[in-house]
Amino acid sequence: MFVMASIGTFLDLFTMMPCVGFLLVAIAKAYKIKRYRSVFENLVLEPRAMWPTGRISEEEHKIISDAMDRLRIVVKVYFVCNAMLASIFTVPSMIAWIKNRTGQDVDLILGFSYWLPFDPFQGHRYEIVYFVQTFHCFLSAGFMVCGDLLFCIFLSHITTQFSLLAIRINKFMYVPIDDQLVESYSLGMLKIANVSKLMCYIKLDVYQEEFASIVKRHRALIRLSNDVEDMYTFTLLVNFINSSIIICFCLFCCAIIEKWSEFNYKIFCLTSILQIWMLCWYGQQLLDTSTGVAEALYNCGWYVASKGIKKSVLIMMQRSQREVYVTTYGFSIVSLDSYATILKTSWSYFTLLINMYKE
């Protein structure tokens, strides 16, 4: 980039920016995983131990199956997009090499501008440089895929556990009714005729133990969310800033440099937009499911419990009303609002670049 800035043109420099930005974010995410491997291993093992092992209700099964189906789609689509992105920068060089070696009058090309102390098109140096560039390209794409998909997988499991916890809280306290509530309401799902027998049951220690288990699960999920925050907060900041620039430069390259028949930077732009949407959507899910615990506590029939449980429910409800979220190093909350802000910022930068270039 320094060499191109001194001897190249304005357009030459801008065509390099998306790839350089992509590489920097990929390195940052790979370094974080390597540096804090024990934390990442705990984020895998602890949520795994939380999954129900016995029979589950139809409502719980629907939550789990929907979450896993969404996650499978996200993993496959994001992997395919990054694989296509790496391929469109490396395959044309291979096609040019095959045509050149078969006697056709085709010039050799390289997908990326590397500064090298020799001419890569002399002798068999081209094959070596092409192999190294292809390896670097797919390696950086792999770093990006691993970092982003781990973030989505962690939040998918945590948000699913928040939803399962809300169902568990709704079923925590059985409340007798006198046929005045609609049965679809959480307080009207179970009818118990012998009220005095129920009130004696409520006084048992089983409720205390069950609620203590619920509190521990809630605290564990908050702690795991904070671990995700600690591991990703800085890389998310770099990612969001860099993605705004990448989207801007890709739009600029699509508008000024590429022909409509070419699609390198178009795929690059779509992949960057998909990446940011994926991160922000799971961040929004964490916001929504964490506050859903407070609503479940309100609907659990706390008014027929003992005084001690009522106090505990009130304390937990106050904590649940505070959203659990992931931030970009404290600058913004990762949510769909952040996604809209990034797109607006990228479009503003793009229009500014277009006007500067025309002038």
Coordinates of C-alpha atoms in Angstrom, one line a residue:
M1 CA 0.0 0.0 0.0
F2 CA 2.9 2.4 0.8
V3 CA 4.5 1.7 -2.6
M4 CA 1.1 2.1 -4.4
A5 CA 0.4 5.3 -2.6
S6 CA 3.7 6.8 -3.9
I7 CA 3.8 5.5 -7.4
G8 CA 0.2 4.4 -8.2
T9 CA -3.0 6.2 -8.9
F10 CA -6.0 7.0 -6.7
L11 CA -7.9 4.1 -8.1
D12 CA -5.1 1.6 -7.7
L13 CA -4.9 2.4 -4.0
F14 CA -8.6 2.1 -3.4
T15 CA -8.8 -1.3 -5.0
M16 CA -6.5 -2.6 -2.4
M17 CA -8.3 -1.2 0.6
P18 CA -11.1 -3.8 1.0
C19 CA -8.7 -6.8 0.9
V20 CA -6.3 -5.1 3.4
G21 CA -9.2 -4.2 5.8
F22 CA -10.6 -7.8 5.5
L23 CA -7.1 -9.2 6.4
L24 CA -6.7 -6.9 9.4
V25 CA -10.0 -8.0 10.9
A26 CA -9.3 -11.6 10.3
I27 CA -5.9 -11.4 12.0
A28 CA -7.5 -9.7 15.0
K29 CA -10.1 -12.4 15.5
A30 CA -7.7 -15.2 15.0
Y31 CA -5.3 -13.7 17.6
K32 CA -8.1 -13.3 20.1
I33 CA -9.1 -17.0 19.8
K34 CA -5.5 -18.1 20.2
R35 CA -4.7 -15.7 23.1
Y36 CA -7.8 -16.6 25.2
R37 CA -8.3 -20.2 24.2
S38 CA -9.4 -21.3 27.7
V39 CA -12.2 -18.8 27.7
F40 CA -13.4 -19.9 24.3
E41 CA -13.3 -23.6 25.5
N42 CA -15.4 -22.7 28.5
L43 CA -17.9 -20.9 26.2
V44 CA -18.3 -24.2 24.4
L45 CA -18.4 -26.6 27.3
E46 CA -20.5 -24.7 29.9
P47 CA -23.5 -24.0 27.6
R48 CA -23.3 -27.6 26.4
A49 CA -23.9 -28.8 30.0
M50 CA -27.0 -26.6 30.2
W51 CA -28.9 -28.4 27.5
P52 CA -31.9 -30.5 28.8
T53 CA -31.2 -34.2 28.8
G54 CA -34.6 -35.6 29.6
R55 CA -38.0 -35.3 28.1
I56 CA -38.9 -31.7 27.0
S57 CA -42.2 -30.1 26.3
E58 CA -43.4 -29.2 22.8
E59 CA -42.8 -25.5 23.4
E60 CA -39.2 -26.2 24.5
H61 CA -38.7 -28.4 21.5
K62 CA -39.9 -25.7 19.1
I63 CA -37.5 -23.1 20.6
I64 CA -34.5 -25.5 20.3
S65 CA -35.3 -26.7 16.8
D66 CA -36.0 -23.2 15.4
A67 CA -32.7 -21.9 16.9
M68 CA -30.7 -24.8 15.5
D69 CA -32.3 -24.5 12.1
R70 CA -31.5 -20.8 11.9
L71 CA -27.9 -21.5 13.0
R72 CA -27.4 -24.2 10.4
I73 CA -28.6 -21.8 7.7
V74 CA -26.4 -19.0 8.9
V75 CA -23.3 -21.3 9.0
K76 CA -23.8 -22.7 5.5
V77 CA -24.7 -19.4 3.8
Y78 CA -21.8 -17.5 5.5
F79 CA -19.3 -20.2 4.7
V80 CA -20.4 -20.4 1.0
C81 CA -20.2 -16.6 0.7
N82 CA -16.7 -16.4 2.0
A83 CA -15.6 -19.4 -0.1
M84 CA -17.0 -17.7 -3.2
L85 CA -15.3 -14.5 -2.1
A86 CA -11.9 -16.2 -1.9
S87 CA -12.5 -18.1 -5.1
I88 CA -13.3 -15.1 -7.3
F89 CA -10.0 -13.5 -6.4
T90 CA -7.9 -16.7 -7.1
V91 CA -9.6 -18.6 -9.8
P92 CA -9.1 -16.1 -12.6
S93 CA -5.3 -16.3 -12.1
M94 CA -5.5 -20.1 -12.4
I95 CA -7.5 -19.8 -15.6
A96 CA -5.0 -17.4 -17.1
W97 CA -2.1 -19.7 -16.2
I98 CA -3.8 -22.7 -17.8
K99 CA -4.5 -20.7 -21.0
N100 CA -0.9 -19.4 -21.1
R101 CA 0.6 -22.8 -20.6
T102 CA -1.6 -24.3 -23.3
G103 CA -0.1 -21.9 -25.9
Q104 CA -2.8 -19.2 -25.9
D105 CA -1.8 -15.6 -26.0
V106 CA -3.0 -14.7 -22.5
D107 CA -1.0 -12.6 -20.0
L108 CA -0.5 -14.0 -16.5
I109 CA -2.2 -12.2 -13.7
L110 CA -2.2 -12.3 -9.9
G111 CA -5.3 -11.7 -7.7
F112 CA -3.5 -9.5 -5.2
S113 CA -0.9 -6.8 -5.3
Y114 CA 2.1 -8.0 -3.3
W115 CA 5.3 -6.1 -2.9
L116 CA 8.0 -8.5 -3.9
P117 CA 11.8 -8.0 -4.4
F118 CA 11.7 -9.9 -7.7
D119 CA 9.5 -10.2 -10.8
P120 CA 6.9 -12.9 -10.1
F121 CA 6.2 -13.5 -13.8
Q122 CA 9.7 -14.7 -14.6
G123 CA 10.4 -18.5 -14.7
H124 CA 8.5 -20.6 -12.2
R125 CA 8.2 -17.9 -9.7
Y126 CA 4.6 -17.2 -10.8
E127 CA 3.4 -20.7 -9.6
I128 CA 5.0 -20.2 -6.2
V129 CA 3.6 -16.7 -5.7
Y130 CA 0.2 -17.8 -6.9
F131 CA 0.2 -20.7 -4.4
V132 CA 1.2 -18.4 -1.6
Q133 CA -1.4 -15.8 -2.4
T134 CA -4.1 -18.5 -2.7
F135 CA -3.1 -20.0 0.6
H136 CA -3.1 -16.6 2.3
C137 CA -6.5 -15.7 0.8
F138 CA -8.3 -18.8 2.0
L139 CA -6.5 -18.7 5.4
S140 CA -7.7 -15.2 6.0
A141 CA -11.2 -16.1 4.9
G142 CA -11.0 -19.1 7.3
F143 CA -10.0 -16.8 10.2
M144 CA -12.9 -14.5 9.5
V145 CA -15.4 -17.4 9.2
C146 CA -14.2 -19.0 12.4
G147 CA -14.3 -15.8 14.4
D148 CA -17.7 -14.7 13.2
L149 CA -19.4 -18.1 13.4
L150 CA -18.1 -18.7 16.9
F151 CA -19.7 -15.4 18.0
C152 CA -23.0 -16.4 16.4
I153 CA -22.9 -19.9 17.8
F154 CA -22.2 -18.6 21.3
L155 CA -25.0 -16.1 21.2
S156 CA -27.3 -18.6 19.6
H157 CA -26.8 -21.1 22.5
I158 CA -27.0 -18.3 25.2
T159 CA -30.2 -16.8 23.7
T160 CA -31.8 -20.3 23.4
Q161 CA -31.0 -20.9 27.1
F162 CA -32.5 -17.6 28.0
S163 CA -35.7 -18.6 26.2
L164 CA -35.7 -22.1 27.9
L165 CA -35.2 -20.4 31.2
A166 CA -38.2 -18.2 30.6
I167 CA -40.4 -21.3 30.0
R168 CA -39.0 -22.9 33.1
I169 CA -39.9 -19.8 35.1
N170 CA -43.4 -19.7 33.7
K171 CA -44.0 -23.3 34.9
F172 CA -42.2 -22.7 38.2
M173 CA -45.3 -21.7 40.3
Y174 CA -48.6 -23.5 39.8
V175 CA -51.6 -21.3 40.4
P176 CA -55.2 -22.4 41.1
I177 CA -57.9 -20.7 39.0
D178 CA -61.7 -20.4 39.2
D179 CA -62.3 -20.6 35.5
Q180 CA -62.1 -16.8 35.0
L181 CA -58.9 -16.8 33.1
V182 CA -58.4 -17.8 29.4
E183 CA -56.6 -21.1 29.4
S184 CA -54.0 -19.8 26.9
Y185 CA -52.7 -17.4 29.6
S186 CA -49.8 -18.7 31.6
L187 CA -51.8 -18.4 34.8
G188 CA -54.7 -20.5 33.4
M189 CA -52.7 -23.4 32.1
L190 CA -53.2 -25.7 35.1
K191 CA -56.4 -26.2 37.2
I192 CA -56.0 -27.6 40.7
A193 CA -59.2 -28.1 42.7
N194 CA -57.8 -28.6 46.1
V195 CA -56.4 -25.2 47.0
S196 CA -55.5 -26.0 50.6
K197 CA -53.4 -28.9 49.4
L198 CA -51.6 -26.7 46.9
M199 CA -50.8 -24.1 49.5
C200 CA -49.3 -26.8 51.7
Y201 CA -47.2 -27.9 48.7
I202 CA -46.0 -24.4 48.1
K203 CA -44.5 -24.2 51.6
L204 CA -42.2 -27.2 50.8
D205 CA -38.5 -26.6 50.3
V206 CA -38.7 -27.9 46.7
Y207 CA -39.7 -24.4 45.5
Q208 CA -36.8 -22.8 47.3
E209 CA -34.4 -25.3 45.6
E210 CA -36.0 -24.9 42.2
F211 CA -35.8 -21.1 42.4
A212 CA -32.2 -21.2 43.6
S213 CA -31.4 -23.3 40.6
I214 CA -33.2 -20.8 38.3
V215 CA -31.2 -17.9 39.8
K216 CA -27.9 -19.8 39.3
R217 CA -28.8 -20.5 35.7
H218 CA -29.6 -16.8 35.1
R219 CA -26.4 -15.7 36.7
A220 CA -24.4 -18.2 34.6
L221 CA -26.0 -16.9 31.4
I222 CA -25.2 -13.3 32.3
R223 CA -21.6 -14.3 33.0
L224 CA -21.3 -16.2 29.7
S225 CA -22.7 -13.2 27.9
N226 CA -20.1 -11.0 29.6
D227 CA -17.4 -13.5 28.5
V228 CA -18.5 -13.1 24.9
E229 CA -18.5 -9.3 25.4
D230 CA -14.9 -9.4 26.8
M231 CA -13.7 -11.6 24.0
Y232 CA -15.3 -9.8 21.1
T233 CA -15.8 -6.2 22.2
F234 CA -12.6 -4.8 20.6
T235 CA -12.7 -6.9 17.5
L236 CA -16.3 -5.9 17.0
L237 CA -15.3 -2.2 17.1
V238 CA -12.6 -2.8 14.6
N239 CA -15.0 -4.9 12.5
F240 CA -17.7 -2.4 12.5
I241 CA -15.4 0.5 11.6
N242 CA -13.6 -1.6 9.0
S243 CA -16.8 -2.9 7.5
S244 CA -18.2 0.6 7.0
I245 CA -15.0 1.4 5.1
I246 CA -15.0 -1.9 3.2
I247 CA -18.6 -1.5 2.1
C248 CA -17.9 2.1 1.1
F249 CA -14.8 1.2 -1.0
C250 CA -16.6 -1.8 -2.5
L251 CA -19.4 0.4 -3.7
F252 CA -16.9 2.8 -5.1
C253 CA -15.1 0.0 -6.9
C254 CA -18.4 -1.3 -8.3
A255 CA -19.4 2.1 -9.5
I256 CA -16.2 3.4 -10.9
I257 CA -13.8 0.4 -11.7
E258 CA -15.8 -2.7 -12.4
K259 CA -17.9 -3.4 -15.4
W260 CA -21.4 -4.8 -14.9
S261 CA -20.2 -8.1 -16.2
E262 CA -17.7 -8.4 -13.4
F263 CA -18.7 -9.2 -9.9
N264 CA -15.6 -9.4 -7.6
Y265 CA -16.3 -6.4 -5.5
K266 CA -20.1 -6.9 -5.7
I267 CA -19.6 -10.3 -4.0
F268 CA -17.2 -8.6 -1.6
C269 CA -19.8 -5.9 -0.7
L270 CA -22.6 -8.5 -0.3
T271 CA -20.5 -10.6 2.0
S272 CA -19.6 -7.6 4.2
I273 CA -23.2 -6.6 4.4
L274 CA -24.2 -10.2 5.3
Q275 CA -21.5 -10.4 7.9
I276 CA -22.6 -7.2 9.8
W277 CA -26.3 -8.2 9.6
M278 CA -25.5 -11.7 11.1
L279 CA -23.5 -10.2 14.0
C280 CA -26.1 -7.5 14.7
W281 CA -29.1 -9.9 14.4
Y282 CA -27.7 -12.2 17.1
G283 CA -26.9 -9.2 19.2
Q284 CA -30.5 -8.2 19.0
Q285 CA -31.6 -11.7 19.9
L286 CA -29.5 -11.4 23.1
L287 CA -31.3 -8.1 24.0
D288 CA -34.7 -9.6 23.4
T289 CA -34.4 -12.9 25.2
S290 CA -32.6 -11.5 28.2
T291 CA -35.4 -9.1 29.0
G292 CA -38.0 -11.9 28.4
V293 CA -36.9 -13.4 31.7
A294 CA -38.5 -10.4 33.5
E295 CA -41.8 -11.0 31.8
A296 CA -41.7 -14.7 32.7
L297 CA -41.1 -13.8 36.3
Y298 CA -44.1 -11.5 36.3
N299 CA -46.3 -14.3 34.9
C300 CA -45.1 -17.1 37.2
G301 CA -47.7 -16.8 39.9
W302 CA -45.3 -15.3 42.5
Y303 CA -48.3 -13.9 44.5
V304 CA -49.1 -17.4 46.0
A305 CA -45.5 -18.1 47.0
S306 CA -43.9 -17.6 50.4
K307 CA -42.6 -14.2 51.4
G308 CA -39.0 -15.2 50.9
I309 CA -39.6 -16.4 47.3
K310 CA -41.5 -13.1 46.6
K311 CA -38.4 -11.1 47.7
S312 CA -36.1 -13.2 45.5
V313 CA -38.5 -12.9 42.5
L314 CA -38.5 -9.1 42.9
I315 CA -34.7 -8.9 43.0
M316 CA -34.3 -11.2 40.0
M317 CA -37.0 -9.2 38.1
Q318 CA -35.2 -6.0 38.7
R319 CA -32.0 -7.5 37.4
S320 CA -33.8 -9.0 34.4
Q321 CA -35.2 -5.7 33.3
R322 CA -31.6 -4.6 32.6
E323 CA -30.7 -5.7 29.1
V324 CA -27.8 -8.1 28.5
Y325 CA -25.9 -7.1 25.5
V326 CA -22.6 -7.0 23.6
T327 CA -20.9 -3.7 22.8
T328 CA -18.3 -2.4 20.4
Y329 CA -15.8 -1.5 23.1
G330 CA -18.5 0.6 24.9
F331 CA -19.2 2.8 21.9
S332 CA -22.5 1.2 20.8
I333 CA -24.6 -1.9 21.4
V334 CA -24.5 -4.6 18.9
S335 CA -28.1 -4.7 17.6
L336 CA -30.1 -4.0 14.4
D337 CA -30.0 -0.3 15.2
S338 CA -26.2 -0.6 14.9
Y339 CA -26.7 -2.4 11.5
A340 CA -28.8 0.5 10.2
T341 CA -26.2 3.0 11.4
I342 CA -23.3 1.2 9.7
L343 CA -25.2 1.1 6.4
K344 CA -26.0 4.8 6.6
T345 CA -22.4 5.6 7.4
S346 CA -21.1 3.5 4.5
W347 CA -23.5 5.2 2.1
S348 CA -22.4 8.7 3.4
Y349 CA -18.8 7.8 2.8
F350 CA -19.6 6.4 -0.6
T351 CA -21.4 9.5 -1.8
L352 CA -18.5 11.7 -0.4
L353 CA -15.9 9.6 -2.4
I354 CA -18.0 9.8 -5.6
N355 CA -18.2 13.6 -5.3
M356 CA -14.5 13.9 -4.6
Y357 CA -13.6 11.7 -7.5
K358 CA -15.8 13.6 -9.9
E359 CA -14.3 16.9 -8.8

